[in-house]
Coordinates of N, CA and C in Angstrom, one line a residue:
Chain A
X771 N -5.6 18.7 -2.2 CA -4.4 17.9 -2.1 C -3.8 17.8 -3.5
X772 N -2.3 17.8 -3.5 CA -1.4 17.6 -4.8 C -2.4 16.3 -5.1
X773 N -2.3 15.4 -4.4 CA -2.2 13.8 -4.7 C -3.4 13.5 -5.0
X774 N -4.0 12.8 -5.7 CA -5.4 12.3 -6.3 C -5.1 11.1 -5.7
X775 N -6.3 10.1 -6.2 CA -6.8 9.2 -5.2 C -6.9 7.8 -5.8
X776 N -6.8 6.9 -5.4 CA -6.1 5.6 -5.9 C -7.9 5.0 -5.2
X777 N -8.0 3.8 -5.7 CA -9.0 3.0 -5.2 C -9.1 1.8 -6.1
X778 N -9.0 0.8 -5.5 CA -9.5 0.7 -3.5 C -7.7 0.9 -3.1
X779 N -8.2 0.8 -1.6 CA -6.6 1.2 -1.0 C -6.2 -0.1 -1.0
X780 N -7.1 -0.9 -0.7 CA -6.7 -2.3 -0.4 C -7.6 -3.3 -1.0
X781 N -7.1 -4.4 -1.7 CA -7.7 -5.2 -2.4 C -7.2 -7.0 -2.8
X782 N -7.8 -7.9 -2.0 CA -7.5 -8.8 -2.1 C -8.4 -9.9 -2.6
X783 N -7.9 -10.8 -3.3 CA -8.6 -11.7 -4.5 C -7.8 -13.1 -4.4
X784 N -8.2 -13.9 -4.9 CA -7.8 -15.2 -5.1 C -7.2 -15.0 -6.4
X785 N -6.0 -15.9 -6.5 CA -5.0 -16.4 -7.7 C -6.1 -16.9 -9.0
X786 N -5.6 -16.4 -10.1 CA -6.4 -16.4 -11.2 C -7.4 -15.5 -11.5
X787 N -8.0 -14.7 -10.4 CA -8.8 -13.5 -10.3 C -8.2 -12.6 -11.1
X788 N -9.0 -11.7 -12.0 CA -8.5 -10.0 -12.5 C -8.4 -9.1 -11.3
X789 N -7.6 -8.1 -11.2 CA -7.2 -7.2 -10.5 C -7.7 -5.7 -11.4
X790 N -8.6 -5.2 -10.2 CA -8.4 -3.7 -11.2 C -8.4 -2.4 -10.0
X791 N -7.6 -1.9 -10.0 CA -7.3 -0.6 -9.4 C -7.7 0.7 -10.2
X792 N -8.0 2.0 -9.7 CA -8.0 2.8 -10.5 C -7.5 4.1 -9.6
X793 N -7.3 4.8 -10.9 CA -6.6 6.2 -10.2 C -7.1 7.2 -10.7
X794 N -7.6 8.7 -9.9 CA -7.4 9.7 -10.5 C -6.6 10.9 -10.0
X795 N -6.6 11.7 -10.6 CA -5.5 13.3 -10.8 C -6.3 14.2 -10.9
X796 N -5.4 15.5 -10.4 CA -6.4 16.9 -10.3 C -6.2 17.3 -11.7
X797 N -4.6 17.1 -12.4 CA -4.1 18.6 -13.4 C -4.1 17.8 -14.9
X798 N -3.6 18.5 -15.4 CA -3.4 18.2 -16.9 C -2.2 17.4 -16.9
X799 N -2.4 16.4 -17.7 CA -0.9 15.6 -17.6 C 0.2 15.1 -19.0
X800 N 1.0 15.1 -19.2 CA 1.8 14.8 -20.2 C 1.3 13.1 -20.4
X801 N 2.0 12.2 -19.4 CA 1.8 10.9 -19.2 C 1.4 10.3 -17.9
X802 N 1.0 9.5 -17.8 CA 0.6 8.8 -16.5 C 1.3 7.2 -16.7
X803 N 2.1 7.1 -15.4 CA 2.5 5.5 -15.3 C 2.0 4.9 -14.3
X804 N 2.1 3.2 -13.9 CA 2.1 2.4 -13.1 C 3.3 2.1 -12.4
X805 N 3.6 2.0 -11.0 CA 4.5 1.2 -10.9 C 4.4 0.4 -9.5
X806 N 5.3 -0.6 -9.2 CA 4.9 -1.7 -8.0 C 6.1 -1.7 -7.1
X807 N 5.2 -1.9 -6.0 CA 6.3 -1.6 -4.8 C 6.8 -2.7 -4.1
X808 N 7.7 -4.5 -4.1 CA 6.9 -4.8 -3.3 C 7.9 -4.7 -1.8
X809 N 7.0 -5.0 -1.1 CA 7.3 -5.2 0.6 C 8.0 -3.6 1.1
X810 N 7.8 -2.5 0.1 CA 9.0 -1.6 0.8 C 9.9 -1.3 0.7
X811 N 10.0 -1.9 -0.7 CA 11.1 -1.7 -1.5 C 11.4 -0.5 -2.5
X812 N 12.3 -0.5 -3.5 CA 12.1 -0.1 -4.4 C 10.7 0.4 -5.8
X813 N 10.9 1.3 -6.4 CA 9.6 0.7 -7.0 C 10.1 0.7 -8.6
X814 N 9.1 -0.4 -8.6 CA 9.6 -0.9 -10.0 C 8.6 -0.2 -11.4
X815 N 9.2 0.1 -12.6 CA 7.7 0.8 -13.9 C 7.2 -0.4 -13.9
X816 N 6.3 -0.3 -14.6 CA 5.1 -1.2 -15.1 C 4.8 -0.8 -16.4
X817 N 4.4 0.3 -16.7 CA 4.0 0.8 -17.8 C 3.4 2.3 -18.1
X818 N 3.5 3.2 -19.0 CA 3.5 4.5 -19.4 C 2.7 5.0 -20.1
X819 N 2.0 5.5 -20.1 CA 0.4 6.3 -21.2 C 0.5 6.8 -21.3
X820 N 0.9 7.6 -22.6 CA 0.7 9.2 -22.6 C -0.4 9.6 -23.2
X821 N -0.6 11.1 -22.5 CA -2.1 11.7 -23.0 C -2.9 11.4 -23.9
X822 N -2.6 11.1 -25.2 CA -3.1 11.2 -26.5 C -3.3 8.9 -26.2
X823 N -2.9 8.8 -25.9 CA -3.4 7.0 -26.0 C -4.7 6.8 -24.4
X824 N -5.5 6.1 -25.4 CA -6.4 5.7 -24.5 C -6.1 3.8 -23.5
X825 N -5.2 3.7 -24.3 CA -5.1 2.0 -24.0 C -3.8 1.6 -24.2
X826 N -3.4 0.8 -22.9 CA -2.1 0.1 -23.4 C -1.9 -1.5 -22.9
X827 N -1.2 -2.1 -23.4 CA -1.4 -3.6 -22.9 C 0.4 -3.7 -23.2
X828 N 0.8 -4.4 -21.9 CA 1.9 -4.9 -21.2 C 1.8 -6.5 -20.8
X829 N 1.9 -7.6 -21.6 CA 1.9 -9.1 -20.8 C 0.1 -8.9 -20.3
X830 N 0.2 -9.2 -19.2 CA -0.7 -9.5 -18.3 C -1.5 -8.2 -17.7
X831 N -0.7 -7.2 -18.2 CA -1.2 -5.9 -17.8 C -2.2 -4.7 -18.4
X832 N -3.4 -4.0 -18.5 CA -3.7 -3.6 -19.1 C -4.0 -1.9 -18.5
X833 N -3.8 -1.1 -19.2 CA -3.8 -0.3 -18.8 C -4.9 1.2 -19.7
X834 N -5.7 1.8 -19.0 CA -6.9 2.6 -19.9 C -6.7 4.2 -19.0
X835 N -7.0 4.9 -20.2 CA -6.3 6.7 -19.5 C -7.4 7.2 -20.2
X836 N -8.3 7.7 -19.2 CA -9.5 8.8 -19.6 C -9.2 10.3 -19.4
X837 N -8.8 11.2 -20.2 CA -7.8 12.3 -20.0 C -9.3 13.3 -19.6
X838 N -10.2 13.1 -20.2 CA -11.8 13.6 -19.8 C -12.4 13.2 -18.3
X839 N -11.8 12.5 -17.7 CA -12.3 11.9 -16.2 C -11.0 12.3 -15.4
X840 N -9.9 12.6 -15.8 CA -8.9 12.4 -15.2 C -9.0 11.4 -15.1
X841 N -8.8 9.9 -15.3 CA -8.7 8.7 -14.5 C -7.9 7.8 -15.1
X842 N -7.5 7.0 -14.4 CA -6.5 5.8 -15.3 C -6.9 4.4 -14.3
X843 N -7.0 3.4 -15.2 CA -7.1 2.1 -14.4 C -6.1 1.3 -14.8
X844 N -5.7 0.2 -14.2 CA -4.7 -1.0 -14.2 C -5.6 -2.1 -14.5
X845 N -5.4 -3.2 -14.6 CA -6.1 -4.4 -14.7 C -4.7 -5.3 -14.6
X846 N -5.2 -6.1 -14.3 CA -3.9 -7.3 -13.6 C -5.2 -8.5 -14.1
X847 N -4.4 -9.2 -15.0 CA -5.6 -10.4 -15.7 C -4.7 -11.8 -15.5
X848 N -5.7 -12.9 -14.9 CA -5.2 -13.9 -14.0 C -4.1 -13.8 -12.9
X849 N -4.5 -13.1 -12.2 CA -3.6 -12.6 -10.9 C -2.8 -14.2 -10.4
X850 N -1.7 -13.7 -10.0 CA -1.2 -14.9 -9.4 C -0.3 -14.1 -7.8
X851 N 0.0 -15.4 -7.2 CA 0.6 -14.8 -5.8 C 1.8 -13.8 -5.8
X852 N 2.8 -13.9 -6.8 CA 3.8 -13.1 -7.1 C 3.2 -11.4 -7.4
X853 N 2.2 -11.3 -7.6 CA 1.9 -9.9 -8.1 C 1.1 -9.4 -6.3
X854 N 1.7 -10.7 -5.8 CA 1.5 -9.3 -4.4 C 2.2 -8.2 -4.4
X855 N 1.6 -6.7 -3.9 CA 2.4 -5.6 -4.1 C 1.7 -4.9 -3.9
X856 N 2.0 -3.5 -3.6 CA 1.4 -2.5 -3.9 C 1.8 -1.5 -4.9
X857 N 0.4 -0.9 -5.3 CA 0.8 -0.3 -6.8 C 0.4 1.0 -6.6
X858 N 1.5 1.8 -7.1 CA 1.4 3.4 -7.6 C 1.1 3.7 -8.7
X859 N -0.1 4.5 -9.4 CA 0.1 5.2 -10.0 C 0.9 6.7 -10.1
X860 N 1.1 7.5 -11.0 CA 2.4 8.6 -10.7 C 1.7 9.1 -11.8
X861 N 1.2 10.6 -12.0 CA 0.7 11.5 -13.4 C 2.1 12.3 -13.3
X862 N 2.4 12.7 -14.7 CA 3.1 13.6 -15.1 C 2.6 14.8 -16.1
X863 N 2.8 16.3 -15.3 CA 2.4 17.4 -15.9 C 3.3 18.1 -16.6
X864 N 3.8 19.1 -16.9 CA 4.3 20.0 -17.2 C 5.6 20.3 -17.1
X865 N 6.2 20.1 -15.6 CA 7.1 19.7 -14.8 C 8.3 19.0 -14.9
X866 N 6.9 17.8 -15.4 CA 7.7 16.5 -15.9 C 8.4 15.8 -15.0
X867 N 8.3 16.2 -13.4 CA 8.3 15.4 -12.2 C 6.6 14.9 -11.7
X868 N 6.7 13.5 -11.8 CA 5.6 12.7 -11.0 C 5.0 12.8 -9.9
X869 N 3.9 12.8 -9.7 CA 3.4 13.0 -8.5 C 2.4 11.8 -8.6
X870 N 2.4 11.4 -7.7 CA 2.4 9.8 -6.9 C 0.7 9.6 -6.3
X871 N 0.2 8.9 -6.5 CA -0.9 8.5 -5.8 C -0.8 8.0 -4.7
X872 N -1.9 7.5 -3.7 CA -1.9 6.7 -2.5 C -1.5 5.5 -2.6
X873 N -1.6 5.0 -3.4 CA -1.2 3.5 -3.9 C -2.6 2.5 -3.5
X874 N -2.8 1.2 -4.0 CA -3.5 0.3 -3.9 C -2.6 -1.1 -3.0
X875 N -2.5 -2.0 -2.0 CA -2.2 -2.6 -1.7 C -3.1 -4.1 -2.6
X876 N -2.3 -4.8 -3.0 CA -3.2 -6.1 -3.9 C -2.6 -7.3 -2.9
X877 N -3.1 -8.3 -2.5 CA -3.0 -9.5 -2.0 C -3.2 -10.6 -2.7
X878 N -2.9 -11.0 -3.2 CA -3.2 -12.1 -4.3 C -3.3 -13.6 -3.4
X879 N -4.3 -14.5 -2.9 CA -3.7 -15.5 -2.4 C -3.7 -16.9 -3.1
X880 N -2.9 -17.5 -3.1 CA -2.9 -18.9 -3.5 C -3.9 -19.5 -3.5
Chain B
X185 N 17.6 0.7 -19.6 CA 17.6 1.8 -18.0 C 18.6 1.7 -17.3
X186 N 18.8 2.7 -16.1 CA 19.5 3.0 -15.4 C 19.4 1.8 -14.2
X187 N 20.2 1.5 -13.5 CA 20.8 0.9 -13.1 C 21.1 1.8 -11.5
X188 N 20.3 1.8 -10.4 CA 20.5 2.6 -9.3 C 21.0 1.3 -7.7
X189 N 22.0 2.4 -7.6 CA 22.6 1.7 -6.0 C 22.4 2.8 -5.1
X190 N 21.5 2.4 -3.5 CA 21.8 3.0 -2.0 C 22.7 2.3 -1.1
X191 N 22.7 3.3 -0.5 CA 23.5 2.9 0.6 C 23.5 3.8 1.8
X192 N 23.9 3.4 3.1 CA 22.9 1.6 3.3 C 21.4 1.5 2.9
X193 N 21.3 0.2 3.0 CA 20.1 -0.1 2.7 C 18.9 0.0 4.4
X194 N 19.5 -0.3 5.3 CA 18.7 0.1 6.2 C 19.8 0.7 7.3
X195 N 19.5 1.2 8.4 CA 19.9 1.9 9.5 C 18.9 2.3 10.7
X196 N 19.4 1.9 12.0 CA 18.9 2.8 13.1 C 19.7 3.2 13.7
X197 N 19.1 4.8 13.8 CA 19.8 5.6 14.2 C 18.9 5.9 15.8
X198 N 19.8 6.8 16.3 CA 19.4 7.6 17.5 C 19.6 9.1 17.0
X199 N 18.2 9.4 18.1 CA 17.4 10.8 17.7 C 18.8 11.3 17.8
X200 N 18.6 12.8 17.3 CA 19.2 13.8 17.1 C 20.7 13.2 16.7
X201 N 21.0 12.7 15.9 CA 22.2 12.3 14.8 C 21.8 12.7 13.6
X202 N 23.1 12.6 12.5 CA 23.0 12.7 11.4 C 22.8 10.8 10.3
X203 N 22.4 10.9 9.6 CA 22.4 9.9 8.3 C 22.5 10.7 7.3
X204 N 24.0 10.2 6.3 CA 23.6 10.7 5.0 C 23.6 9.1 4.1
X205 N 22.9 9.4 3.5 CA 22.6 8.5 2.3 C 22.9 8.8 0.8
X206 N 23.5 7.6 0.1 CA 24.1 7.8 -0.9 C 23.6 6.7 -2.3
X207 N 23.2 7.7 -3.4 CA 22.7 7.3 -4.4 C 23.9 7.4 -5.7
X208 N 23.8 5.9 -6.4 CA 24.8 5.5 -7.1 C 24.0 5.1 -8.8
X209 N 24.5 6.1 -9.7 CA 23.8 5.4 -10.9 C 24.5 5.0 -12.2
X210 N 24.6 4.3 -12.7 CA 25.4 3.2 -13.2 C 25.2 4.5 -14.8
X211 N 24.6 5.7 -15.1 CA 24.8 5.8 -16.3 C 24.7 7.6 -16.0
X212 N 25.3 8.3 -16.8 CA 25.3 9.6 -16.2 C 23.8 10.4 -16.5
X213 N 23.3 11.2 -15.8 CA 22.0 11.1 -15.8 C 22.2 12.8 -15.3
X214 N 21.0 14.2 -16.1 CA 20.8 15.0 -15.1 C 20.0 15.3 -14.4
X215 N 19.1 14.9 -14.1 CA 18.3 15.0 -12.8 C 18.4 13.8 -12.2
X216 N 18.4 14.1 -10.6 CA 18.2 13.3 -9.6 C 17.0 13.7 -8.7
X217 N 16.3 12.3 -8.0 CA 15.2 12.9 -6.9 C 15.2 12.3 -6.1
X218 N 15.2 12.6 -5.1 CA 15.0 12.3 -3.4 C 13.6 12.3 -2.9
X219 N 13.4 10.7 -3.1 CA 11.7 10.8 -2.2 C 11.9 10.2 -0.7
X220 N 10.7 10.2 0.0 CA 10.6 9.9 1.2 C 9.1 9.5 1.4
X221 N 9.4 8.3 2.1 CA 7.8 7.5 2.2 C 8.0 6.6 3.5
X222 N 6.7 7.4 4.2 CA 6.4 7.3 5.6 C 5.6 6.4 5.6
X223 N 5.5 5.4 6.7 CA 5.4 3.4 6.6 C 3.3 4.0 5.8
X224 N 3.1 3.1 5.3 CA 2.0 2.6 4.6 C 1.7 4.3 3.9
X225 N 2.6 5.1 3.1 CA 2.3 6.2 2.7 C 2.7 6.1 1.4
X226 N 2.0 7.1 0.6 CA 2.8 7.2 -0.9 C 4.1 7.7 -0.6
X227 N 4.4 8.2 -2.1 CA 5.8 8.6 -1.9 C 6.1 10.3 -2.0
X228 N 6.7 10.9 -1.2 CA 6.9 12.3 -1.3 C 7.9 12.8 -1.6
X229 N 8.0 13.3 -2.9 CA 9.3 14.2 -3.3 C 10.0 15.4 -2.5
X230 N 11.0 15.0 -2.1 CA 11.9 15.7 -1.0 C 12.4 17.2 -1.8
X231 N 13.3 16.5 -3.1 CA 13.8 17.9 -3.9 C 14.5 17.0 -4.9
X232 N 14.8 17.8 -6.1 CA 15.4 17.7 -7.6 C 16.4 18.3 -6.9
X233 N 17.9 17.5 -7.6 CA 19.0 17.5 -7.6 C 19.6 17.6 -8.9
X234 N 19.9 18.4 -9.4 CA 20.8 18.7 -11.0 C 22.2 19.1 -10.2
X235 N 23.1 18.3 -11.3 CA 24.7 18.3 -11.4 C 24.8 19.9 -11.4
X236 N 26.0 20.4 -10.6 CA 26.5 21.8 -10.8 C 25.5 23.1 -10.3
X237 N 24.1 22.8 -9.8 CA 23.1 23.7 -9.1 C 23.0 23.3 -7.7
X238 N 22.5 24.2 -6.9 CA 21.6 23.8 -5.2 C 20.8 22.7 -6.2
X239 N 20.4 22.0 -4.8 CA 18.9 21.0 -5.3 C 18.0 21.9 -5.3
X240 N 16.8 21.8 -5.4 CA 15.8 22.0 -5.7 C 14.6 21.9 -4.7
X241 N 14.1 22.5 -3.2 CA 13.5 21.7 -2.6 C 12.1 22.0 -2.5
X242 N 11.2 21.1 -2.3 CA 9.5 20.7 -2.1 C 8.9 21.5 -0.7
X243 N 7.8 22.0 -1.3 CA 7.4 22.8 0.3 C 7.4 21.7 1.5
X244 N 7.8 22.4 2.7 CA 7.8 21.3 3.5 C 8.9 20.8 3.7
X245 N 10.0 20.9 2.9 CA 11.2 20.2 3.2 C 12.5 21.8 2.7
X246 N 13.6 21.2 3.7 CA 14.6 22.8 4.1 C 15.8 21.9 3.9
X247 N 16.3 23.1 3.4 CA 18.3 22.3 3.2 C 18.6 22.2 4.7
X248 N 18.3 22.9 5.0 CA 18.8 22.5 6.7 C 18.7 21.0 7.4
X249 N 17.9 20.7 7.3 CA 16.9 19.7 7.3 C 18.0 18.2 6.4
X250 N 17.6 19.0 5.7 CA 18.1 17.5 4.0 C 19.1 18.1 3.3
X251 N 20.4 18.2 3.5 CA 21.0 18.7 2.8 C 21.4 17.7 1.7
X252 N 21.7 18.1 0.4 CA 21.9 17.2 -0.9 C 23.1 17.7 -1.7
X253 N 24.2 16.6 -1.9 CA 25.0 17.2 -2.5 C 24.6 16.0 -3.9
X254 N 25.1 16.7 -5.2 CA 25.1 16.4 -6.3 C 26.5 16.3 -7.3
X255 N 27.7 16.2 -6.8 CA 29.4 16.1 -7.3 C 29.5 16.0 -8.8
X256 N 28.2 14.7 -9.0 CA 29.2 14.5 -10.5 C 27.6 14.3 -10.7
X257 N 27.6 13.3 -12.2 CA 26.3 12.9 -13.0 C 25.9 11.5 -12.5
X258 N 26.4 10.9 -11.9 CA 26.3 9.7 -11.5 C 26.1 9.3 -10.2
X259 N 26.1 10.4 -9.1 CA 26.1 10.4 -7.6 C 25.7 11.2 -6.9
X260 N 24.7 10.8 -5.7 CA 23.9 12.4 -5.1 C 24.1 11.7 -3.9
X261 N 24.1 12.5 -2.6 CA 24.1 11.9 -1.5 C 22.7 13.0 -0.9
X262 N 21.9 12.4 0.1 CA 21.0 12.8 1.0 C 21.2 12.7 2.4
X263 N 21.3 13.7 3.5 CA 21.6 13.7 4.6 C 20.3 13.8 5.6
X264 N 19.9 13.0 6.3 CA 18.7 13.5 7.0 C 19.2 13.7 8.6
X265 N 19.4 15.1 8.9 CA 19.9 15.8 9.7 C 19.0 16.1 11.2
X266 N 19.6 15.6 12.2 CA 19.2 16.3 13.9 C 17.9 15.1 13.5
X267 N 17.7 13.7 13.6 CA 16.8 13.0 13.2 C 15.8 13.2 14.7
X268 N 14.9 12.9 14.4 CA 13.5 12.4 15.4 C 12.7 11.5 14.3
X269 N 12.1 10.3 15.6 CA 11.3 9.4 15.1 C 10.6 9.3 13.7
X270 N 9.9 11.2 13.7 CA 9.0 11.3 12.6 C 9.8 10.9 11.4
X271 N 10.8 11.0 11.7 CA 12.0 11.2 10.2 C 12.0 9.5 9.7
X272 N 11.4 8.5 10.5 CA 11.7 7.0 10.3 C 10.5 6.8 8.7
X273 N 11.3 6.3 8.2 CA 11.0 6.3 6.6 C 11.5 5.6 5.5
X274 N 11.2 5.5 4.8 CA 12.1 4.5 3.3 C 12.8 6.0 2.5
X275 N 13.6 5.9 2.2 CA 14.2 6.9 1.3 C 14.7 6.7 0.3
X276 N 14.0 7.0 -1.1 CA 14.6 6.7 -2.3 C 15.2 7.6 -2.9
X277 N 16.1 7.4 -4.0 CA 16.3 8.2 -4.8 C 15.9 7.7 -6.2
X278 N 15.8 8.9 -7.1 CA 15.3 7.6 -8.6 C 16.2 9.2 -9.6
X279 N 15.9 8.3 -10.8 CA 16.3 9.2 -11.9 C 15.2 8.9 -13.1
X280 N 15.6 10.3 -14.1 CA 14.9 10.7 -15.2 C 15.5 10.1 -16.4
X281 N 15.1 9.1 -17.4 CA 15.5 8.8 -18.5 C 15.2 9.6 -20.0
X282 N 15.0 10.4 -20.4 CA 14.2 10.9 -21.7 C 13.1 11.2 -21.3
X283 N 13.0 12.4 -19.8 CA 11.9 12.9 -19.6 C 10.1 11.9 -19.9
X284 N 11.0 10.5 -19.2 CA 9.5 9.9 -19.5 C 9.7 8.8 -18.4
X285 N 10.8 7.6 -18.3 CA 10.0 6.6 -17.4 C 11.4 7.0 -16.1
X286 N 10.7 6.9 -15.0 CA 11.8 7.1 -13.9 C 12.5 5.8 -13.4
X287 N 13.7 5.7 -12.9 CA 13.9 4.5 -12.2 C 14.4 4.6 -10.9
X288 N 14.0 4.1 -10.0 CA 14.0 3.8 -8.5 C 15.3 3.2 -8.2
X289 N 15.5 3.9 -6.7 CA 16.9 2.5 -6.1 C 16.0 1.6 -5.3
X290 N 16.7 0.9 -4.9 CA 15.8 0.0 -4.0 C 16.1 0.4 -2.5
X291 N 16.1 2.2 -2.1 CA 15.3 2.3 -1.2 C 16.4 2.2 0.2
X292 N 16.7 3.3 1.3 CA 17.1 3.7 2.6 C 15.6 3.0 3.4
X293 N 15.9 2.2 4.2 CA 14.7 2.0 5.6 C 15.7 2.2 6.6
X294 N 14.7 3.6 7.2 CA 15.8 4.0 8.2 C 14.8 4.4 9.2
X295 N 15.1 4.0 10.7 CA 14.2 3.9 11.6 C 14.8 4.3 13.0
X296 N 14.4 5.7 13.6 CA 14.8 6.6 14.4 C 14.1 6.1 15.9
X297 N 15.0 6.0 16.7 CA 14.9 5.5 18.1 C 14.7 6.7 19.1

């Protein structure tokens, strides 16, 4: 399949909890982003890594790119109820059009 | 960033009609994309739309099917044509900023009877 694989699909935690999702990809990639969906909406960035960076931190967000595993994880640190959503990762190759993961569903409850 | 409008934002239709959908972007931009995302599914790139060419389409998807006009730099419309059920879906369009972060509209939910 184009699409690599997001995990967990679903994941729910109590407010103040860390959140960590992770993603991987088949190809070589220029950058890999995050982005949040919620309810079926639009989707919103979150944040951008390209190849050559192993680490990025956004607010609350942390984000780690193993270009050797293919893999990228999110971290969502002290989760609160508003960061319900579901989250896409998206790699970018060659192309330079994104190709999308399954996404992670997060539940954050109060 | 870009600044994206759909329209409409939702619709039901009856089978075998047309929907075209229309993407509005507040800054002139040349690539456009047309995704499609089927209920609790990622998102599927339909076809690249550049100003002044055909779009661009994804295996799996036919002009026939989706036709895409692209007029100017700022506006693309998507037609999802002879609809059936399977077609019920969220339909975005998004754009390319400096070949690096994309931005999203907020999204066609259109849901075939």
């Amino acid at each position: 399949s184009q699409q690599g694989e997001e995990d967990p699909q679903a994941l729910s935690i109590q407010e103040g909890e860390n959140a960590t999702m992770n993603c991987s990809y088949k190809t070589s990639i220029n950058n890999l982003q995050w982005y949040r969906q919620n309810s079926g909406r639009g989707l919103v960035h979150l944040i951008l890594i390209r190849s050559n960076e192993r680490e990025k931190h956004s607010g609350r967000l942390r984000v780690t790119l193993d270009t050797s595993k293919k893999s990228s994880s999110l971290l969502i640190t002290a989760s609160r109820a508003a960061d319900t959503a579901s989250y896409f990762c998206a790699w970018v190759g060659g192309s330079y059009i994104p190709t999308f993961g399954r996404g992670t569903s997060l539940i954050v409850h109060p | 960033s870009a600044v994206i409008s759909q329209k409409p934002s939702r619709d039901i239709c009856q089978r075998g009609t047309s929907l075209t959908i229309q993407c509005q972007v507040d800054s002139q931009v040349t690539m456009m994309f047309w995704y499609r995302q089927q209920p609790g599914q990622s998102l599927t790139l339909i076809a690249t739309a550049n100003q002044g060419s055909e779009a661009t389409y994804e295996s799996g998807f036919v002009i026939d099917k989706f036709p895409i006009s692209r007029p100017n730099l700022t506006f693309s419309t998507l037609t999802v044509s002879n609809m059936s059920p399977e077609d019920s879906s969220i339909y975005l369009c998004s754009v390319w900023q400096d070949y690096n972060e994309q931005f999203f509209g907020p999204g066609t939910r259109l849901t075939v009877l």
